[in-house]
Coordinates of C-alpha atoms and ligand atoms in Angstrom, one line a residue:
M1 CA 19.0 -8.3 19.7
A2 CA 16.5 -9.7 16.5
K3 CA 12.6 -10.0 17.4
L4 CA 11.8 -14.6 16.9
L5 CA 8.4 -14.9 16.7
T6 CA 7.0 -18.7 17.4
V7 CA 4.1 -20.0 15.7
Q8 CA 2.4 -22.8 16.5
G9 CA 0.0 -23.6 13.3
G10 CA -3.0 -25.1 13.0
K11 CA -6.0 -23.4 14.9
P12 CA -8.3 -21.8 13.0
L13 CA -8.2 -17.8 13.9
E14 CA -11.2 -16.7 15.2
G15 CA -12.2 -13.4 16.4
S16 CA -13.1 -9.8 15.4
V17 CA -10.6 -6.7 14.6
H18 CA -10.5 -3.4 14.6
V19 CA -9.0 -1.7 10.8
R20 CA -8.3 1.8 10.0
G21 CA -7.0 4.2 7.9
A22 CA -5.3 3.3 5.2
K23 CA -1.6 3.0 4.7
N24 CA -1.3 3.4 0.9
L25 CA -3.6 7.7 2.4
V26 CA -3.3 8.8 5.7
P27 CA 1.1 9.6 4.6
K28 CA 0.0 11.2 1.6
A29 CA -3.0 12.6 3.4
M30 CA -0.6 14.1 5.8
V31 CA 2.2 14.7 3.3
A32 CA -0.6 17.2 1.9
A33 CA -1.5 19.3 4.8
L34 CA 2.0 20.5 4.1
L35 CA 0.6 22.5 1.1
G36 CA -2.2 24.2 3.5
S37 CA -1.7 27.5 4.7
E38 CA -3.8 26.9 7.6
P39 CA -3.2 23.6 10.6
S40 CA -5.4 20.5 9.1
Q41 CA -7.5 17.7 10.9
L42 CA -7.6 13.8 9.8
R43 CA -8.9 10.9 11.9
N44 CA -9.1 7.5 11.7
V45 CA -4.9 7.4 11.8
P46 CA -3.5 3.9 12.8
E47 CA -0.5 3.7 14.1
I48 CA 2.3 1.9 11.7
K49 CA 5.7 2.7 10.9
D50 CA 4.7 4.6 7.4
V51 CA 3.2 7.3 10.1
E52 CA 6.0 7.7 12.4
I53 CA 8.2 8.0 9.1
V54 CA 6.9 10.6 7.4
T55 CA 5.2 12.7 10.8
N56 CA 9.2 12.8 11.9
L57 CA 10.4 14.1 8.2
L58 CA 7.2 16.7 8.6
Q59 CA 8.5 17.9 11.9
I60 CA 11.8 18.1 10.6
H61 CA 10.1 20.6 7.8
G62 CA 8.9 22.5 10.9
V63 CA 5.3 20.8 10.2
K64 CA 3.8 20.7 13.9
V65 CA 2.4 17.1 14.5
D66 CA -0.1 16.7 17.1
A67 CA -1.5 12.1 17.5
D68 CA -3.7 10.9 19.7
P69 CA -3.1 7.7 19.0
A70 CA -6.0 6.1 20.9
T71 CA -8.1 8.1 18.6
G72 CA -6.6 8.5 15.8
D73 CA -7.0 11.8 15.3
L74 CA -4.3 13.6 14.0
T75 CA -3.8 17.8 13.4
L76 CA -1.4 18.6 11.1
D77 CA -0.1 22.6 11.7
P78 CA 2.6 24.1 8.5
R79 CA 2.7 27.6 9.1
D80 CA 6.5 27.4 10.3
T81 CA 7.5 25.3 7.2
Y82 CA 11.3 25.9 6.2
S83 CA 13.7 23.7 4.5
A84 CA 15.9 20.5 6.3
A85 CA 19.0 19.3 6.5
H86 CA 19.9 16.2 4.3
S87 CA 21.7 14.7 6.5
E88 CA 18.1 15.0 8.9
I89 CA 16.1 14.2 5.5
D90 CA 18.4 10.9 5.1
A91 CA 18.1 9.7 8.6
Y92 CA 14.3 9.7 9.4
A93 CA 13.3 8.5 5.7
G94 CA 13.6 4.3 7.2
D95 CA 12.3 2.4 4.5
S96 CA 9.4 3.9 3.3
R97 CA 8.7 5.6 0.1
I98 CA 6.6 9.0 0.9
P99 CA 9.5 11.0 0.7
I100 CA 9.4 11.4 -3.3
L101 CA 6.0 12.3 -2.5
F102 CA 7.4 15.6 -0.4
C103 CA 8.8 17.2 -3.8
G104 CA 6.0 18.8 -5.0
P105 CA 4.6 20.7 -1.8
L106 CA 8.0 21.4 -0.7
M107 CA 8.9 23.0 -4.1
H108 CA 5.6 24.8 -3.4
Q109 CA 6.9 26.1 0.4
N110 CA 10.2 26.4 0.2
G111 CA 11.2 26.8 -3.5
E112 CA 13.1 23.2 -3.4
A113 CA 13.3 20.2 -2.3
F114 CA 15.5 16.5 -1.5
I115 CA 14.8 12.9 -1.9
P116 CA 17.1 10.3 -0.4
D117 CA 17.6 7.2 -2.2
L118 CA 14.2 5.5 -1.1
G119 CA 13.3 2.2 0.6
G120 CA 9.3 0.1 0.4
C121 CA 9.7 -3.5 -0.2
R122 CA 11.8 -4.7 -2.6
I123 CA 8.5 -6.3 -5.0
G124 CA 11.1 -5.3 -8.0
D125 CA 12.3 -2.4 -8.8
R126 CA 10.4 0.6 -8.4
P127 CA 11.8 3.2 -10.1
I128 CA 11.2 7.0 -9.9
N129 CA 10.9 7.5 -13.4
Y130 CA 8.0 8.6 -14.0
H131 CA 8.0 10.9 -10.7
L132 CA 10.8 12.6 -11.7
E133 CA 9.7 12.9 -15.6
V134 CA 6.9 14.6 -14.4
L135 CA 7.8 16.9 -11.7
R136 CA 10.5 18.3 -14.9
N137 CA 7.3 19.1 -17.3
F138 CA 6.0 21.3 -13.9
G139 CA 9.6 23.0 -14.5
A140 CA 11.1 21.8 -12.0
V141 CA 15.2 21.0 -11.9
V142 CA 16.6 17.9 -11.2
D143 CA 19.6 17.6 -10.5
K144 CA 20.9 14.0 -8.7
T145 CA 23.3 13.7 -6.6
P146 CA 25.5 10.4 -5.0
T147 CA 23.2 11.0 -1.4
G148 CA 20.1 11.6 -3.3
I149 CA 17.8 14.2 -5.6
H150 CA 17.9 17.6 -5.5
I151 CA 14.9 19.0 -7.1
S152 CA 14.0 23.1 -7.2
A153 CA 11.7 25.3 -9.3
P154 CA 14.1 28.4 -10.0
R155 CA 11.3 29.5 -12.3
G156 CA 7.9 28.7 -10.7
L157 CA 5.6 25.1 -11.0
K158 CA 3.3 25.2 -13.9
G159 CA 0.2 23.4 -15.4
A160 CA 1.2 20.7 -17.6
K161 CA 0.0 18.5 -20.3
L162 CA 0.8 14.6 -19.2
T163 CA 0.7 10.9 -19.2
L164 CA 1.9 8.6 -17.8
P165 CA 3.1 5.5 -19.5
F166 CA 1.2 3.1 -16.8
P167 CA -1.6 4.3 -14.2
S168 CA 1.4 4.7 -11.3
V169 CA -0.6 5.1 -8.6
G170 CA 2.7 7.6 -6.8
A171 CA 3.2 9.6 -10.2
T172 CA -1.0 10.1 -9.8
E173 CA -0.2 11.3 -6.6
Q174 CA 2.8 13.5 -7.4
V175 CA 1.8 15.1 -10.6
L176 CA -2.1 16.0 -7.6
L177 CA -0.2 17.8 -4.7
T178 CA 2.3 19.1 -7.6
A179 CA -0.8 20.7 -9.4
V180 CA -3.2 21.8 -7.1
L181 CA -1.1 25.3 -6.6
A182 CA 0.4 24.8 -9.6
E183 CA -0.2 28.4 -11.9
G184 CA -2.8 27.5 -15.2
I185 CA -4.4 24.0 -15.6
T186 CA -3.0 20.5 -15.8
E187 CA -4.6 17.4 -17.5
L188 CA -3.5 14.1 -16.3
D189 CA -4.1 11.2 -19.4
N190 CA -3.2 7.6 -17.9
A191 CA -4.3 7.8 -14.4
A192 CA -4.4 5.8 -11.2
V193 CA -8.0 6.2 -10.3
E194 CA -7.9 3.9 -7.2
P195 CA -9.9 4.7 -3.9
E196 CA -6.4 5.9 -2.1
I197 CA -6.5 8.5 -4.6
H198 CA -9.9 9.5 -4.9
D199 CA -9.7 9.9 -1.2
L200 CA -6.8 12.0 -1.6
I201 CA -8.8 14.2 -4.0
A202 CA -11.6 14.8 -1.5
I203 CA -9.1 15.9 1.1
L204 CA -7.2 18.2 -1.9
Q205 CA -10.9 20.1 -2.9
Q206 CA -12.0 20.5 1.1
M207 CA -8.5 22.5 1.4
G208 CA -9.7 24.5 -2.0
A209 CA -8.6 22.9 -5.0
I210 CA -10.4 22.5 -8.3
I211 CA -10.5 18.0 -9.7
T212 CA -12.2 17.1 -12.4
V213 CA -12.0 13.2 -12.9
F214 CA -13.4 11.8 -15.7
T215 CA -14.4 8.1 -16.2
D216 CA -11.7 7.4 -19.1
R217 CA -8.2 7.9 -16.2
V218 CA -8.2 11.8 -17.4
I219 CA -7.7 14.4 -14.6
R220 CA -7.9 18.0 -14.9
I221 CA -6.1 20.1 -12.4
E222 CA -7.1 23.8 -12.2
G223 CA -4.5 25.4 -10.0
V224 CA -5.4 28.1 -7.6
E225 CA -3.4 30.7 -5.6
R226 CA -3.9 29.8 -1.9
L227 CA -4.6 25.8 0.0
S228 CA -6.3 25.7 3.7
G229 CA -6.7 23.3 5.6
Y230 CA -8.2 20.3 6.0
R231 CA -10.9 17.7 7.9
H232 CA -11.0 14.9 6.9
R233 CA -12.0 10.9 8.3
A234 CA -9.3 8.6 6.2
I235 CA -10.5 5.3 4.3
P236 CA -10.6 2.3 5.9
D237 CA -7.9 0.2 4.5
R238 CA -8.4 -2.5 2.2
N239 CA -5.6 -4.0 2.1
E240 CA -5.6 -5.1 6.0
S241 CA -9.3 -6.1 5.3
A242 CA -8.5 -8.9 2.5
S243 CA -5.6 -9.7 4.4
W244 CA -8.0 -10.1 6.6
A245 CA -10.0 -11.9 5.4
S246 CA -7.6 -14.6 3.6
A247 CA -6.2 -15.4 6.9
A248 CA -10.0 -16.6 7.8
L249 CA -9.7 -18.7 4.7
V250 CA -6.1 -19.8 4.8
T251 CA -6.2 -21.2 9.0
Q252 CA -10.2 -22.8 8.5
G253 CA -11.4 -19.7 10.9
D254 CA -14.0 -16.8 11.4
I255 CA -12.9 -12.8 11.4
Y256 CA -15.3 -9.8 11.6
V257 CA -13.1 -7.2 10.5
K258 CA -14.8 -4.2 11.9
G259 CA -14.0 -1.2 9.6
A260 CA -13.8 -3.2 6.6
A261 CA -15.7 -1.2 3.7
Q262 CA -17.4 -3.5 0.9
R263 CA -17.5 -1.0 -1.3
D264 CA -13.2 -1.1 -1.7
L265 CA -13.6 -4.3 -1.4
T266 CA -15.3 -5.3 -5.1
A267 CA -13.4 -7.6 -7.4
F268 CA -11.8 -8.9 -3.9
L269 CA -14.9 -10.2 -2.6
N270 CA -16.4 -11.7 -5.9
T271 CA -12.8 -13.9 -6.2
Y272 CA -13.8 -14.1 -2.3
R273 CA -16.8 -16.0 -3.1
K274 CA -15.5 -18.1 -6.4
I275 CA -13.1 -19.2 -4.0
G276 CA -15.8 -20.4 -1.0
G277 CA -14.8 -17.7 1.1
E278 CA -18.1 -16.5 3.1
F279 CA -18.5 -13.6 4.2
S280 CA -21.4 -11.7 5.5
V281 CA -21.9 -7.6 5.3
D282 CA -23.1 -5.1 8.3
D283 CA -23.2 -1.1 8.7
E284 CA -19.6 -1.9 10.8
G285 CA -17.5 -4.1 8.7
I286 CA -17.6 -7.7 6.9
R287 CA -17.2 -10.7 8.0
F288 CA -14.5 -13.4 6.4
W289 CA -15.0 -17.4 6.9
H290 CA -14.4 -20.5 5.7
A291 CA -18.1 -22.2 5.2
G292 CA -15.7 -26.3 6.5
H293 CA -16.5 -26.9 2.0
P294 CA -13.4 -27.9 0.0
L295 CA -12.0 -24.3 -1.5
K296 CA -12.4 -24.2 -5.8
P297 CA -8.8 -22.5 -7.9
L298 CA -9.3 -20.1 -10.0
V299 CA -7.4 -18.5 -12.4
L300 CA -7.0 -14.8 -11.8
E301 CA -5.1 -11.6 -12.6
T302 CA -4.1 -8.7 -10.8
D303 CA -4.8 -5.3 -12.3
V304 CA -4.9 -1.6 -11.5
H305 CA -8.3 -0.5 -10.0
P306 CA -11.0 -1.8 -10.4
G307 CA -8.8 -4.7 -11.1
F308 CA -7.8 -7.5 -8.2
M309 CA -5.7 -5.5 -6.5
T310 CA -1.6 -6.6 -6.2
D311 CA -1.7 -6.5 -2.3
W312 CA -4.3 -8.7 -1.9
Q313 CA -2.3 -11.3 -4.2
Q314 CA -0.2 -12.7 -1.9
P315 CA -2.0 -13.7 1.1
L316 CA -4.6 -15.3 -1.2
V317 CA -1.9 -17.3 -3.0
V318 CA -2.2 -19.0 0.4
A319 CA -5.7 -19.8 0.7
L320 CA -5.3 -21.6 -3.2
T321 CA -2.6 -23.8 -1.7
Q322 CA -5.6 -25.2 0.1
A323 CA -8.3 -25.2 -3.0
H324 CA -8.9 -28.5 -4.4
G325 CA -7.1 -28.2 -8.3
V326 CA -4.6 -25.7 -10.3
S327 CA -5.0 -22.4 -9.7
I328 CA -2.9 -19.2 -12.2
V329 CA -2.3 -16.0 -11.1
H330 CA -0.7 -13.8 -12.9
E331 CA 1.0 -10.2 -11.5
T332 CA 0.5 -7.2 -14.2
V333 CA 1.9 -4.9 -11.8
Y334 CA 4.8 -5.7 -10.4
E335 CA 7.2 -7.4 -12.3
N336 CA 9.5 -10.0 -9.2
R337 CA 6.0 -10.2 -6.7
F338 CA 6.7 -13.9 -6.8
G339 CA 9.6 -13.6 -4.7
F340 CA 7.5 -14.7 -0.9
T341 CA 6.4 -18.3 -2.6
E342 CA 9.9 -20.1 -2.4
A343 CA 9.3 -19.7 1.3
L344 CA 5.4 -21.9 0.6
E345 CA 7.1 -24.4 -1.3
R346 CA 9.1 -25.0 1.7
M347 CA 6.4 -25.3 4.3
G348 CA 5.4 -27.6 1.7
A349 CA 2.8 -26.0 -1.2
S350 CA 3.4 -26.8 -5.0
I351 CA 4.1 -23.8 -6.7
Q352 CA 6.3 -23.4 -10.2
L353 CA 6.6 -19.4 -11.5
H354 CA 6.9 -18.9 -14.9
R355 CA 8.3 -16.5 -16.9
E356 CA 4.9 -16.2 -19.7
C357 CA 1.9 -14.3 -19.2
L358 CA -0.4 -17.5 -18.6
G359 CA -4.2 -17.5 -17.6
S360 CA -4.8 -13.9 -19.2
S361 CA -4.0 -11.3 -21.9
P362 CA 0.0 -10.2 -22.0
C363 CA 1.6 -7.4 -19.5
R364 CA 4.6 -5.2 -19.8
F365 CA 6.1 -8.3 -18.0
G366 CA 5.5 -11.3 -20.7
Q367 CA 8.8 -11.9 -22.7
R368 CA 11.1 -10.3 -20.4
N369 CA 12.3 -12.7 -18.1
F370 CA 10.8 -11.6 -15.0
L371 CA 8.9 -14.8 -13.1
H372 CA 5.9 -13.2 -12.6
S373 CA 3.5 -15.9 -13.2
A374 CA 2.8 -18.7 -11.2
V375 CA 0.9 -22.3 -11.2
I376 CA -0.4 -23.3 -7.8
S377 CA -1.8 -26.8 -6.9
G378 CA -3.9 -28.3 -4.3
P379 CA -4.5 -28.7 -1.6
V380 CA -1.5 -29.7 0.1
E381 CA -0.5 -29.1 4.2
L382 CA 1.2 -27.0 4.9
K383 CA 4.6 -27.9 7.5
G384 CA 5.9 -25.5 9.5
A385 CA 9.7 -23.3 8.6
E386 CA 11.9 -20.9 9.5
I387 CA 11.1 -18.5 8.0
N388 CA 12.7 -14.4 7.4
V389 CA 10.1 -11.7 6.2
P390 CA 10.7 -10.9 2.3
D391 CA 8.4 -8.0 2.3
L392 CA 5.3 -6.4 4.4
R393 CA 2.9 -8.6 1.9
G394 CA 4.3 -11.5 1.5
G395 CA 5.3 -11.0 5.3
F396 CA 2.4 -11.3 6.4
S397 CA 1.2 -14.7 4.2
H398 CA 3.8 -16.3 5.1
L399 CA 2.8 -15.5 8.7
I400 CA -0.9 -16.9 7.9
A401 CA 1.1 -20.4 6.9
A402 CA 2.5 -20.6 9.6
L403 CA -0.9 -20.6 11.3
A404 CA -2.2 -22.8 9.1
A405 CA 0.6 -25.3 8.8
K406 CA 1.2 -28.4 11.0
G407 CA 3.6 -28.0 13.6
T408 CA 5.8 -25.1 14.8
S409 CA 7.9 -22.0 12.5
T410 CA 10.0 -19.6 14.0
V411 CA 9.7 -16.3 11.8
T412 CA 12.2 -13.5 11.8
G413 CA 12.5 -9.9 10.4
I414 CA 8.5 -9.6 11.8
E415 CA 9.6 -5.5 12.6
V416 CA 8.7 -5.6 8.7
I417 CA 5.0 -6.4 9.4
N418 CA 4.1 -3.6 11.4
R419 CA 4.7 -0.6 8.5
G420 CA 1.6 -1.5 7.4
Y421 CA -0.4 -4.0 9.7
E422 CA -1.6 -2.1 12.9
H423 CA -0.5 -3.3 16.3
F424 CA -0.6 -6.8 14.1
M425 CA 0.7 -9.2 17.5
D426 CA -2.6 -8.0 19.5
K427 CA -4.5 -8.5 17.0
L428 CA -3.1 -12.1 16.1
V429 CA -3.5 -13.3 19.8
G430 CA -6.9 -11.2 20.0
L431 CA -7.7 -14.3 17.1
G432 CA -6.5 -17.0 19.6
A433 CA -2.8 -17.8 17.9
D434 CA -0.5 -19.8 19.3
V435 CA 2.5 -17.0 19.2
E436 CA 5.1 -15.6 21.1
M437 CA 7.7 -13.0 20.4
S438 CA 11.2 -13.6 22.4
E439 CA 15.3 -12.3 21.5
R440 CA 17.7 -13.7 20.0
Ligands
EPU501 N1 6.3 2.2 -12.0 C1 7.9 3.3 -13.3 N2 7.6 3.9 -12.1 C2 7.4 4.6 -11.8 C3 6.4 5.1 -10.4 C4 5.9 3.3 -10.9 O1 7.5 1.8 -13.3 O2 8.4 6.2 -11.5 C5 6.0 1.2 -12.1 C6 6.1 0.5 -10.7 O3 7.9 -0.1 -10.9 C7 5.3 -1.1 -10.7 C8 4.4 0.2 -11.5 O4 4.2 1.3 -12.4 O5 5.2 -1.6 -10.9 C9 2.9 0.7 -10.2 O6 3.4 1.1 -9.5 P1 2.6 2.5 -8.8 O7 3.3 3.8 -8.7 O8 1.6 2.4 -9.0 O9 3.1 1.9 -6.8 P2 3.4 3.0 -5.9 O10 2.7 3.9 -6.2 O11 4.8 2.9 -5.6 C10 1.5 1.7 -4.0 C11 1.6 1.1 -3.2 C12 1.6 0.1 -3.2 C13 0.2 -1.4 -4.4 C14 1.0 0.6 -5.3 C15 -0.2 -0.4 -6.6 C16 1.7 2.9 -1.1 C17 2.8 3.1 -0.2 N3 2.0 1.7 -2.2 O12 2.8 1.7 -4.6 O13 1.4 -1.0 -1.7 O14 1.0 -2.3 -4.5 O15 0.6 1.7 -5.5 O16 -1.3 0.0 -6.0 O17 1.0 3.9 -1.5 C18 1.8 -2.4 -0.5 O18 0.2 -1.2 0.5 O19 2.3 -3.5 0.1 C19 2.4 -1.5 -1.4 C20 3.6 -1.9 -2.2

């Protein structure tokens, strides 16, 4: 039976939510534990679907995982790993893209790895060509099979000089997780430098890795022979924090996000202030609220860190439907991250999508037929609608639009949101949302 969420809109979200470790760090930190010869301990782990998927994948490879969801403490013991059956990997990989990051650690531990066809949010093609290319450069042999990809390292893995065509987060993580135990030195040019990458580097350094980050997107890794375990507290989820901040603006509410870290949200907070959103920072988190003044439109471009993150774009677009004037958003990280606006239009929003790079410098998607710029005119009155959640951030955006809208909305596919938003329904109810879950 499918779950159906009924939302009565029009009530401001008010109260407090607690955000724990980052969805885009925790699963990678769990994979890093595979490289150790001793157990690792990770704290601040959220209870989300992606953590469950990686737990299962680690367990079928022989890693003992001991979790306490209430405290968020996780112990990972990799001392007895082995190759898992392909059918088992396929069965547990679910919708996640994390399995691709098992390649380096599994080749170091077992000499081979198998990667099933990958899932993840449908926000573009999401190829893995950078991953496979860097693995080949380390000396891996890549065999594509009808069910997935088999990767082996018959002559071991050796450090390499690498350049990414785009500062991909996943491919940078692939390089880090492979290079730390590869023989010799790896130099990666055009690397991603997101806060989650720095947190992964901190973890690997604790394990015994030698990694230097230079100021110009160059990362140098000196391979070592053995890594131990780590004890680490995951950085908070800046995407979840930014999502609740947008929810406060969209619903004219007031939300204290316990755990939100200003340091990792600089670009978001600048934009929030320019639109007219208010925030105040204390030692434990950040309070976000709508001050009652009309919101202001803006011209915005998503970018890799330290720019305005693509994951913040979708919830903020909902807030821009309430701004007085015309806003332009140019998406430069994913070619297809505006699909969610179709439902917003049905709810009364005025959003035109364009193939051109609007409002700022040309990006690699210009002239390539991708609808990757949006022109948003506001303010509009949003009204309730029937919605099917398309992807994680798009789904959150639809939900906050429904919470701000006049009338009733019905939402299917809500399970997708559990991939990245911990205790999502409880948090909504705690903020005073008028929501009811049923089966149909
Ligand atoms: N790309 C390629 N080839 C590759 C890898 C990436 O062309 O082999 C392209 C992608 O298609 C995309 C761009 O490079 O256009 C950037 O992708 P990146 O590799 O940086 O993304 P990712 O590692 O797959 C992570 C997060 C995303 C987040 C991006 C950007 C995880 C599990 N996912 O994805 O998070 O948007 O980095 O910061 O860490 C989300 O949380 O909703 C989400 C999608």
